[in-house]
Amino acid sequence: MVYNKCRKKRRIKIEDSIKDLISIQNILHDKMNELKKIIDDDNINEILQNKNRFNEIDIESMLACTKKNIDSVKCINFKKGKCKYCIEDSIKRHEYLIHKIQNDINKYNQYINTFKDIIYLKNEKNIDKLFILFGFDKNYDLICLICDNMRYYNNDEKGNVYIVYGYLNKTKSEYKSSLKMEFKYKDDYIYIDRINASTDKLRCGHATFVFSNLDSLIKNMKLPRNVHYIKGYINENKKHIKRKDLIKFYKKNGFFVYQDLAFEKNI
C-alpha cells in the first residue's frame, strides 16, 4: 500500500503499474490453464488443429510500459519521513510481480515450444499419426514422449521414440535438442537398437520417462503378435556417462543386464 502522504502523482503511477501487472498475471493464468488442459489429456488433435494460435510471448514488450512507469517513481530526493519508505515497499512488491510474471512467461513459452516440437516432427518426418505422452523432467520443465509409428510393423521395421522439450523446432537438430531411441519389432519382442542421449539436457529424467512408459506405448501399437519382452545392448557413451552408471540406470528401470552389456525385460 502507498500511503496518502506520498506525492499523489507517484502514488497513482505505482498503483496503476501494479494493477497492470496483476491484470497481466490473470491473463497468463488463463493462457496457462488452456495449455494445461491439452497437456492433461495428451491431446495431439488440439495441438495440430490450433497450431497457428501457439505463439511465444515477448517478455520485454509485455512489461515495457510497467517498467517505464516504475522507473519514474524511483526518486532519490524524497523527504525523510514522508514518501521514501512507503514508495520503496511498493517498488519491492512491483519487482516481485515482474519477477513472477517473467517466470510464468518463460514457462508458457517452454510449453508452446514443446508443442511446436511435436508439429515440427510430424511435418519434418511426414508422419500420419503420432503417439504423444506429456510429463515433466527433474527441472519441472514440460517434456513430451513421441512415437512416430504406431501402425503395423514388419520384422526389422524401425520405429523411433523421441523426448522433446521445446528446442527441436529452433535448432532443427534431433541429436542436440531431443532424446531419440530407435527400436525394431522382431516377432515377439521389441529390440532397442540405440539410444541417443547426447542432448544439451543430460540426467534430467528423460530416458527414465521413456522406459517408465514403454510398456503402455508397446501395448498401443498395432503389432501382428503380442510382445513379451524388450531387449537390446547398452551403447556406451564414455564422454557423457560411465559404464557402471549406465548399468545401474538399466537395472533401476527393471532390466536384467548381462556381462556382455545385453539387457532384457519381460512385459
PDB file of C-alpha atoms in Angstrom:
ATOM      1  CA  MET A   1       0.000   0.000   0.000  1.00  0.00           C
ATOM      2  CA  VAL A   2       1.233   3.535  -0.832  1.00  0.00           C
ATOM      3  CA  TYR A   3       0.123   5.942   1.909  1.00  0.00           C
ATOM      4  CA  ASN A   4      -1.816   9.131   1.212  1.00  0.00           C
ATOM      5  CA  LYS A   5       1.102  11.232   2.495  1.00  0.00           C
ATOM      6  CA  CYS A   6       3.070  10.266  -0.572  1.00  0.00           C
ATOM      7  CA  ARG A   7       3.055  12.563  -3.509  1.00  0.00           C
ATOM      8  CA  LYS A   8      -0.103  11.977  -5.472  1.00  0.00           C
ATOM      9  CA  LYS A   9       1.435  11.577  -8.941  1.00  0.00           C
ATOM     10  CA  ARG A  10       3.922   8.968  -7.793  1.00  0.00           C
ATOM     11  CA  ARG A  11       1.241   7.128  -5.841  1.00  0.00           C
ATOM     12  CA  ILE A  12      -1.063   6.967  -8.841  1.00  0.00           C
ATOM     13  CA  LYS A  13       1.730   5.787 -11.148  1.00  0.00           C
ATOM     14  CA  ILE A  14       2.883   2.944  -8.940  1.00  0.00           C
ATOM     15  CA  GLU A  15      -0.632   1.803  -8.067  1.00  0.00           C
ATOM     16  CA  ASP A  16      -1.617   1.805 -11.755  1.00  0.00           C
ATOM     17  CA  SER A  17       1.522  -0.122 -12.641  1.00  0.00           C
ATOM     18  CA  ILE A  18       0.812  -2.780 -10.017  1.00  0.00           C
ATOM     19  CA  LYS A  19      -2.771  -3.078 -11.295  1.00  0.00           C
ATOM     20  CA  ASP A  20      -1.401  -3.594 -14.809  1.00  0.00           C
ATOM     21  CA  LEU A  21       0.888  -6.359 -13.558  1.00  0.00           C
ATOM     22  CA  ILE A  22      -1.961  -8.107 -11.741  1.00  0.00           C
ATOM     23  CA  SER A  23      -4.019  -7.908 -14.938  1.00  0.00           C
ATOM     24  CA  ILE A  24      -1.132  -9.439 -16.923  1.00  0.00           C
ATOM     25  CA  GLN A  25      -0.843 -12.179 -14.300  1.00  0.00           C
ATOM     26  CA  ASN A  26      -4.534 -13.027 -14.673  1.00  0.00           C
ATOM     27  CA  ILE A  27      -4.229 -13.197 -18.468  1.00  0.00           C
ATOM     28  CA  LEU A  28      -1.215 -15.517 -18.154  1.00  0.00           C
ATOM     29  CA  HIS A  29      -3.091 -17.681 -15.667  1.00  0.00           C
ATOM     30  CA  ASP A  30      -5.933 -18.167 -18.181  1.00  0.00           C
ATOM     31  CA  LYS A  31      -3.500 -18.912 -21.009  1.00  0.00           C
ATOM     32  CA  MET A  32      -1.618 -21.479 -18.887  1.00  0.00           C
ATOM     33  CA  ASN A  33      -4.904 -23.193 -17.955  1.00  0.00           C
ATOM     34  CA  GLU A  34      -5.691 -23.634 -21.663  1.00  0.00           C
ATOM     35  CA  LEU A  35      -2.326 -25.317 -22.250  1.00  0.00           C
ATOM     36  CA  LYS A  36      -2.642 -27.476 -19.122  1.00  0.00           C
ATOM     37  CA  LYS A  37      -5.945 -28.906 -20.372  1.00  0.00           C
ATOM     38  CA  ILE A  38      -4.208 -30.019 -23.574  1.00  0.00           C
ATOM     39  CA  ILE A  39      -1.309 -31.477 -21.575  1.00  0.00           C
ATOM     40  CA  ASP A  40      -3.539 -33.329 -19.096  1.00  0.00           C
ATOM     41  CA  ASP A  41      -5.415 -35.005 -21.972  1.00  0.00           C
ATOM     42  CA  ASP A  42      -2.310 -35.650 -24.152  1.00  0.00           C
ATOM     43  CA  ASN A  43      -4.468 -34.045 -26.828  1.00  0.00           C
ATOM     44  CA  ILE A  44      -2.480 -34.055 -30.057  1.00  0.00           C
ATOM     45  CA  ASN A  45      -5.551 -33.150 -32.159  1.00  0.00           C
ATOM     46  CA  GLU A  46      -5.955 -29.902 -30.223  1.00  0.00           C
ATOM     47  CA  ILE A  47      -2.297 -29.075 -30.876  1.00  0.00           C
ATOM     48  CA  LEU A  48      -2.435 -29.817 -34.591  1.00  0.00           C
ATOM     49  CA  GLN A  49      -5.772 -28.085 -35.201  1.00  0.00           C
ATOM     50  CA  ASN A  50      -4.750 -24.899 -33.384  1.00  0.00           C
ATOM     51  CA  LYS A  51      -1.066 -24.732 -34.323  1.00  0.00           C
ATOM     52  CA  ASN A  52      -1.346 -21.165 -35.627  1.00  0.00           C
ATOM     53  CA  ARG A  53      -2.544 -19.943 -32.216  1.00  0.00           C
ATOM     54  CA  PHE A  54       0.531 -21.151 -30.368  1.00  0.00           C
ATOM     55  CA  ASN A  55       2.839 -18.152 -30.252  1.00  0.00           C
ATOM     56  CA  GLU A  56       5.528 -17.185 -27.759  1.00  0.00           C
ATOM     57  CA  ILE A  57       5.053 -14.132 -25.553  1.00  0.00           C
ATOM     58  CA  ASP A  58       7.686 -11.406 -25.764  1.00  0.00           C
ATOM     59  CA  ILE A  59       8.600 -10.508 -22.176  1.00  0.00           C
ATOM     60  CA  GLU A  60      10.108  -7.113 -22.979  1.00  0.00           C
ATOM     61  CA  SER A  61       7.176  -5.810 -24.989  1.00  0.00           C
ATOM     62  CA  MET A  62       4.630  -7.033 -22.452  1.00  0.00           C
ATOM     63  CA  LEU A  63       6.403  -5.411 -19.494  1.00  0.00           C
ATOM     64  CA  ALA A  64       7.809  -2.307 -21.229  1.00  0.00           C
ATOM     65  CA  CYS A  65       5.029   0.042 -20.103  1.00  0.00           C
ATOM     66  CA  THR A  66       5.075  -1.037 -16.450  1.00  0.00           C
ATOM     67  CA  LYS A  67       8.860  -0.772 -16.280  1.00  0.00           C
ATOM     68  CA  LYS A  68       8.738   2.756 -17.715  1.00  0.00           C
ATOM     69  CA  ASN A  69       6.144   3.813 -15.141  1.00  0.00           C
ATOM     70  CA  ILE A  70       8.056   2.404 -12.196  1.00  0.00           C
ATOM     71  CA  ASP A  71      11.364   3.982 -13.265  1.00  0.00           C
ATOM     72  CA  SER A  72       9.777   7.412 -12.937  1.00  0.00           C
ATOM     73  CA  VAL A  73       8.942   6.887  -9.245  1.00  0.00           C
ATOM     74  CA  LYS A  74      12.437   5.729  -8.243  1.00  0.00           C
ATOM     75  CA  CYS A  75      13.371   9.164  -6.955  1.00  0.00           C
ATOM     76  CA  ILE A  76      16.290   9.651  -4.548  1.00  0.00           C
ATOM     77  CA  ASN A  77      15.112  13.104  -3.398  1.00  0.00           C
ATOM     78  CA  PHE A  78      12.215  12.049  -1.191  1.00  0.00           C
ATOM     79  CA  LYS A  79      11.920  13.991   2.050  1.00  0.00           C
ATOM     80  CA  LYS A  80      12.640  11.777   5.048  1.00  0.00           C
ATOM     81  CA  GLY A  81       9.586  10.555   6.901  1.00  0.00           C
ATOM     82  CA  LYS A  82       7.165  11.357   4.108  1.00  0.00           C
ATOM     83  CA  CYS A  83       7.488   9.367   0.890  1.00  0.00           C
ATOM     84  CA  LYS A  84      10.628   7.306   0.819  1.00  0.00           C
ATOM     85  CA  TYR A  85       9.827   4.115   2.693  1.00  0.00           C
ATOM     86  CA  CYS A  86       6.268   3.500   1.554  1.00  0.00           C
ATOM     87  CA  ILE A  87       7.327   4.040  -2.075  1.00  0.00           C
ATOM     88  CA  GLU A  88      10.256   1.638  -1.614  1.00  0.00           C
ATOM     89  CA  ASP A  89       7.949  -1.050  -0.220  1.00  0.00           C
ATOM     90  CA  SER A  90       5.663  -0.708  -3.220  1.00  0.00           C
ATOM     91  CA  ILE A  91       8.622  -0.865  -5.607  1.00  0.00           C
ATOM     92  CA  LYS A  92       9.695  -4.138  -3.958  1.00  0.00           C
ATOM     93  CA  ARG A  93       6.205  -5.520  -4.487  1.00  0.00           C
ATOM     94  CA  HIS A  94       6.280  -4.324  -8.084  1.00  0.00           C
ATOM     95  CA  GLU A  95       9.653  -6.009  -8.703  1.00  0.00           C
ATOM     96  CA  TYR A  96       8.390  -9.248  -7.134  1.00  0.00           C
ATOM     97  CA  LEU A  97       5.395  -9.236  -9.503  1.00  0.00           C
ATOM     98  CA  ILE A  98       7.658  -8.606 -12.510  1.00  0.00           C
ATOM     99  CA  HIS A  99       9.939 -11.496 -11.478  1.00  0.00           C
ATOM    100  CA  LYS A 100       6.915 -13.789 -11.059  1.00  0.00           C
ATOM    101  CA  ILE A 101       5.488 -12.785 -14.434  1.00  0.00           C
ATOM    102  CA  GLN A 102       8.846 -13.311 -16.161  1.00  0.00           C
ATOM    103  CA  ASN A 103       8.999 -16.859 -14.758  1.00  0.00           C
ATOM    104  CA  ASP A 104       5.399 -17.515 -15.833  1.00  0.00           C
ATOM    105  CA  ILE A 105       6.109 -16.263 -19.358  1.00  0.00           C
ATOM    106  CA  ASN A 106       9.243 -18.426 -19.612  1.00  0.00           C
ATOM    107  CA  LYS A 107       7.218 -21.481 -18.562  1.00  0.00           C
ATOM    108  CA  TYR A 108       4.424 -20.598 -21.009  1.00  0.00           C
ATOM    109  CA  ASN A 109       6.938 -20.193 -23.855  1.00  0.00           C
ATOM    110  CA  GLN A 110       8.576 -23.531 -22.997  1.00  0.00           C
ATOM    111  CA  TYR A 111       5.171 -25.234 -23.213  1.00  0.00           C
ATOM    112  CA  ILE A 112       4.458 -23.516 -26.539  1.00  0.00           C
ATOM    113  CA  ASN A 113       7.821 -24.570 -27.982  1.00  0.00           C
ATOM    114  CA  THR A 114       7.274 -28.162 -26.855  1.00  0.00           C
ATOM    115  CA  PHE A 115       4.010 -28.090 -28.833  1.00  0.00           C
ATOM    116  CA  LYS A 116       5.950 -26.690 -31.786  1.00  0.00           C
ATOM    117  CA  ASP A 117       8.450 -29.562 -31.496  1.00  0.00           C
ATOM    118  CA  ILE A 118       5.560 -32.012 -31.936  1.00  0.00           C
ATOM    119  CA  ILE A 119       4.321 -30.142 -35.022  1.00  0.00           C
ATOM    120  CA  TYR A 120       7.880 -29.942 -36.400  1.00  0.00           C
ATOM    121  CA  LEU A 121       8.446 -33.699 -36.067  1.00  0.00           C
ATOM    122  CA  LYS A 122       5.130 -34.512 -37.728  1.00  0.00           C
ATOM    123  CA  ASN A 123       5.845 -32.235 -40.687  1.00  0.00           C
ATOM    124  CA  GLU A 124       9.567 -32.984 -41.000  1.00  0.00           C
ATOM    125  CA  LYS A 125       9.113 -36.772 -40.921  1.00  0.00           C
ATOM    126  CA  ASN A 126       5.818 -36.668 -42.863  1.00  0.00           C
ATOM    127  CA  ILE A 127       4.122 -38.807 -40.213  1.00  0.00           C
ATOM    128  CA  ASP A 128       0.403 -39.578 -40.466  1.00  0.00           C
ATOM    129  CA  LYS A 129      -0.191 -40.488 -36.849  1.00  0.00           C
ATOM    130  CA  LEU A 130       1.786 -39.722 -33.698  1.00  0.00           C
ATOM    131  CA  PHE A 131       1.524 -41.130 -30.201  1.00  0.00           C
ATOM    132  CA  ILE A 132       2.254 -38.480 -27.566  1.00  0.00           C
ATOM    133  CA  LEU A 133       2.526 -38.510 -23.792  1.00  0.00           C
ATOM    134  CA  PHE A 134       3.353 -35.444 -21.699  1.00  0.00           C
ATOM    135  CA  GLY A 135       5.351 -35.375 -18.467  1.00  0.00           C
ATOM    136  CA  PHE A 136       7.834 -33.275 -16.520  1.00  0.00           C
ATOM    137  CA  ASP A 137      11.566 -33.703 -16.008  1.00  0.00           C
ATOM    138  CA  LYS A 138      13.670 -33.179 -12.891  1.00  0.00           C
ATOM    139  CA  ASN A 139      13.807 -29.436 -13.607  1.00  0.00           C
ATOM    140  CA  TYR A 140       9.976 -29.287 -13.753  1.00  0.00           C
ATOM    141  CA  ASP A 141      10.166 -28.495 -17.477  1.00  0.00           C
ATOM    142  CA  LEU A 142       7.495 -29.933 -19.754  1.00  0.00           C
ATOM    143  CA  ILE A 143       8.627 -32.902 -21.849  1.00  0.00           C
ATOM    144  CA  CYS A 144       6.753 -34.959 -24.418  1.00  0.00           C
ATOM    145  CA  LEU A 145       7.280 -38.565 -25.466  1.00  0.00           C
ATOM    146  CA  ILE A 146       6.544 -39.023 -29.174  1.00  0.00           C
ATOM    147  CA  CYS A 147       6.398 -42.274 -31.133  1.00  0.00           C
ATOM    148  CA  ASP A 148       6.473 -41.819 -34.896  1.00  0.00           C
ATOM    149  CA  ASN A 149       4.985 -45.163 -35.951  1.00  0.00           C
ATOM    150  CA  MET A 150       2.055 -46.858 -34.211  1.00  0.00           C
ATOM    151  CA  ARG A 151       0.880 -48.866 -37.233  1.00  0.00           C
ATOM    152  CA  TYR A 152       1.573 -52.480 -38.224  1.00  0.00           C
ATOM    153  CA  TYR A 153       5.261 -53.395 -38.037  1.00  0.00           C
ATOM    154  CA  ASN A 154       7.007 -55.917 -40.239  1.00  0.00           C
ATOM    155  CA  ASN A 155      10.001 -57.754 -38.807  1.00  0.00           C
ATOM    156  CA  ASP A 156      13.002 -55.406 -38.509  1.00  0.00           C
ATOM    157  CA  GLU A 157      10.956 -52.350 -39.432  1.00  0.00           C
ATOM    158  CA  LYS A 158      12.327 -49.424 -37.444  1.00  0.00           C
ATOM    159  CA  GLY A 159      10.417 -47.020 -35.239  1.00  0.00           C
ATOM    160  CA  ASN A 160      11.568 -44.022 -33.235  1.00  0.00           C
ATOM    161  CA  VAL A 161      10.688 -42.626 -29.838  1.00  0.00           C
ATOM    162  CA  TYR A 162      11.603 -39.026 -29.045  1.00  0.00           C
ATOM    163  CA  ILE A 163      11.619 -36.898 -25.942  1.00  0.00           C
ATOM    164  CA  VAL A 164      11.220 -33.224 -26.896  1.00  0.00           C
ATOM    165  CA  TYR A 165      11.252 -30.213 -24.610  1.00  0.00           C
ATOM    166  CA  GLY A 166      10.967 -27.074 -26.745  1.00  0.00           C
ATOM    167  CA  TYR A 167      14.222 -26.667 -28.674  1.00  0.00           C
ATOM    168  CA  LEU A 168      13.908 -29.050 -31.614  1.00  0.00           C
ATOM    169  CA  ASN A 169      11.807 -26.636 -33.720  1.00  0.00           C
ATOM    170  CA  LYS A 170      14.512 -23.975 -33.224  1.00  0.00           C
ATOM    171  CA  THR A 171      17.720 -25.979 -33.731  1.00  0.00           C
ATOM    172  CA  LYS A 172      16.322 -28.401 -36.363  1.00  0.00           C
ATOM    173  CA  SER A 173      18.727 -30.989 -34.900  1.00  0.00           C
ATOM    174  CA  GLU A 174      17.215 -34.029 -33.193  1.00  0.00           C
ATOM    175  CA  TYR A 175      20.625 -35.088 -31.886  1.00  0.00           C
ATOM    176  CA  LYS A 176      21.132 -31.896 -29.885  1.00  0.00           C
ATOM    177  CA  SER A 177      17.622 -30.969 -28.830  1.00  0.00           C
ATOM    178  CA  SER A 178      15.816 -34.246 -28.137  1.00  0.00           C
ATOM    179  CA  LEU A 179      16.420 -37.734 -26.813  1.00  0.00           C
ATOM    180  CA  LYS A 180      15.960 -40.315 -29.569  1.00  0.00           C
ATOM    181  CA  MET A 181      15.504 -44.070 -29.191  1.00  0.00           C
ATOM    182  CA  GLU A 182      15.434 -46.344 -32.249  1.00  0.00           C
ATOM    183  CA  PHE A 183      13.718 -49.733 -31.962  1.00  0.00           C
ATOM    184  CA  LYS A 184      12.650 -52.684 -34.122  1.00  0.00           C
ATOM    185  CA  TYR A 185       9.838 -55.201 -33.909  1.00  0.00           C
ATOM    186  CA  LYS A 186      11.054 -58.824 -34.059  1.00  0.00           C
ATOM    187  CA  ASP A 187       8.323 -61.490 -33.856  1.00  0.00           C
ATOM    188  CA  ASP A 188       7.539 -61.493 -30.127  1.00  0.00           C
ATOM    189  CA  TYR A 189       9.861 -58.824 -28.724  1.00  0.00           C
ATOM    190  CA  ILE A 190      10.983 -55.239 -29.213  1.00  0.00           C
ATOM    191  CA  TYR A 191      14.679 -54.724 -29.857  1.00  0.00           C
ATOM    192  CA  ILE A 192      16.069 -51.340 -28.785  1.00  0.00           C
ATOM    193  CA  ASP A 193      18.618 -50.573 -31.459  1.00  0.00           C
ATOM    194  CA  ARG A 194      20.176 -47.445 -29.962  1.00  0.00           C
ATOM    195  CA  ILE A 195      19.515 -44.508 -27.700  1.00  0.00           C
ATOM    196  CA  ASN A 196      20.964 -41.103 -28.444  1.00  0.00           C
ATOM    197  CA  ALA A 197      21.108 -39.162 -25.182  1.00  0.00           C
ATOM    198  CA  SER A 198      23.863 -36.670 -26.027  1.00  0.00           C
ATOM    199  CA  THR A 199      21.480 -33.729 -25.792  1.00  0.00           C
ATOM    200  CA  ASP A 200      22.073 -30.410 -24.070  1.00  0.00           C
ATOM    201  CA  LYS A 201      19.946 -31.658 -21.145  1.00  0.00           C
ATOM    202  CA  LEU A 202      21.576 -34.666 -19.509  1.00  0.00           C
ATOM    203  CA  ARG A 203      20.437 -36.631 -16.458  1.00  0.00           C
ATOM    204  CA  CYS A 204      17.123 -34.797 -16.238  1.00  0.00           C
ATOM    205  CA  GLY A 205      14.960 -37.929 -16.220  1.00  0.00           C
ATOM    206  CA  HIS A 206      14.227 -38.036 -19.960  1.00  0.00           C
ATOM    207  CA  ALA A 207      15.389 -41.635 -20.560  1.00  0.00           C
ATOM    208  CA  THR A 208      13.663 -42.731 -17.344  1.00  0.00           C
ATOM    209  CA  PHE A 209      10.407 -41.226 -18.651  1.00  0.00           C
ATOM    210  CA  VAL A 210      10.778 -43.282 -21.857  1.00  0.00           C
ATOM    211  CA  PHE A 211      11.379 -46.564 -20.050  1.00  0.00           C
ATOM    212  CA  SER A 212       8.649 -45.984 -17.463  1.00  0.00           C
ATOM    213  CA  ASN A 213       6.102 -45.574 -20.303  1.00  0.00           C
ATOM    214  CA  LEU A 214       7.499 -48.088 -22.787  1.00  0.00           C
ATOM    215  CA  ASP A 215       5.123 -50.892 -21.753  1.00  0.00           C
ATOM    216  CA  SER A 216       1.982 -48.811 -22.341  1.00  0.00           C
ATOM    217  CA  LEU A 217       3.448 -47.474 -25.606  1.00  0.00           C
ATOM    218  CA  ILE A 218       4.023 -51.007 -26.923  1.00  0.00           C
ATOM    219  CA  LYS A 219       0.504 -52.082 -25.898  1.00  0.00           C
ATOM    220  CA  ASN A 220      -0.906 -49.251 -28.058  1.00  0.00           C
ATOM    221  CA  MET A 221       0.986 -50.441 -31.162  1.00  0.00           C
ATOM    222  CA  LYS A 222      -0.738 -52.472 -33.866  1.00  0.00           C
ATOM    223  CA  LEU A 223       1.581 -55.481 -33.888  1.00  0.00           C
ATOM    224  CA  PRO A 224       0.996 -58.857 -35.604  1.00  0.00           C
ATOM    225  CA  ARG A 225       1.823 -60.697 -32.358  1.00  0.00           C
ATOM    226  CA  ASN A 226       1.840 -59.860 -28.683  1.00  0.00           C
ATOM    227  CA  VAL A 227       5.220 -58.654 -27.448  1.00  0.00           C
ATOM    228  CA  HIS A 228       6.509 -60.430 -24.341  1.00  0.00           C
ATOM    229  CA  TYR A 229       9.830 -58.729 -23.701  1.00  0.00           C
ATOM    230  CA  ILE A 230      12.221 -55.932 -24.598  1.00  0.00           C
ATOM    231  CA  LYS A 231      15.924 -56.365 -25.164  1.00  0.00           C
ATOM    232  CA  GLY A 232      18.993 -54.685 -26.591  1.00  0.00           C
ATOM    233  CA  TYR A 233      22.600 -53.754 -25.867  1.00  0.00           C
ATOM    234  CA  ILE A 234      23.852 -50.852 -23.801  1.00  0.00           C
ATOM    235  CA  ASN A 235      25.525 -48.281 -26.038  1.00  0.00           C
ATOM    236  CA  GLU A 236      28.351 -46.739 -24.071  1.00  0.00           C
ATOM    237  CA  ASN A 237      28.989 -43.028 -24.325  1.00  0.00           C
ATOM    238  CA  LYS A 238      32.096 -42.504 -22.230  1.00  0.00           C
ATOM    239  CA  LYS A 239      32.034 -38.765 -22.829  1.00  0.00           C
ATOM    240  CA  HIS A 240      28.715 -38.318 -21.026  1.00  0.00           C
ATOM    241  CA  ILE A 241      28.210 -41.287 -18.680  1.00  0.00           C
ATOM    242  CA  LYS A 242      30.317 -44.129 -17.236  1.00  0.00           C
ATOM    243  CA  ARG A 243      29.561 -47.805 -17.878  1.00  0.00           C
ATOM    244  CA  LYS A 244      28.748 -48.559 -14.225  1.00  0.00           C
ATOM    245  CA  ASP A 245      26.251 -45.659 -14.174  1.00  0.00           C
ATOM    246  CA  LEU A 246      24.567 -46.974 -17.337  1.00  0.00           C
ATOM    247  CA  ILE A 247      24.272 -50.473 -15.882  1.00  0.00           C
ATOM    248  CA  LYS A 248      22.838 -49.008 -12.694  1.00  0.00           C
ATOM    249  CA  PHE A 249      20.343 -46.971 -14.751  1.00  0.00           C
ATOM    250  CA  TYR A 250      19.050 -50.005 -16.694  1.00  0.00           C
ATOM    251  CA  LYS A 251      18.751 -52.120 -13.545  1.00  0.00           C
ATOM    252  CA  LYS A 252      16.873 -49.311 -11.812  1.00  0.00           C
ATOM    253  CA  ASN A 253      14.365 -49.357 -14.693  1.00  0.00           C
ATOM    254  CA  GLY A 254      13.671 -53.081 -14.326  1.00  0.00           C
ATOM    255  CA  PHE A 255      16.102 -54.564 -16.874  1.00  0.00           C
ATOM    256  CA  PHE A 256      18.416 -57.519 -16.321  1.00  0.00           C
ATOM    257  CA  VAL A 257      21.910 -56.645 -17.590  1.00  0.00           C
ATOM    258  CA  TYR A 258      24.246 -59.411 -18.776  1.00  0.00           C
ATOM    259  CA  GLN A 259      28.052 -59.327 -18.698  1.00  0.00           C
ATOM    260  CA  ASP A 260      28.241 -58.525 -22.424  1.00  0.00           C
ATOM    261  CA  LEU A 261      26.009 -55.455 -21.720  1.00  0.00           C
ATOM    262  CA  ALA A 262      22.926 -57.042 -23.253  1.00  0.00           C
ATOM    263  CA  PHE A 263      19.759 -56.087 -21.378  1.00  0.00           C
ATOM    264  CA  GLU A 264      16.340 -57.688 -21.186  1.00  0.00           C
ATOM    265  CA  LYS A 265      12.994 -57.071 -19.520  1.00  0.00           C
ATOM    266  CA  ASN A 266       9.706 -59.014 -19.567  1.00  0.00           C
ATOM    267  CA  ILE A 267       6.486 -57.064 -20.147  1.00  0.00           C
TER     268      ILE A 267
END
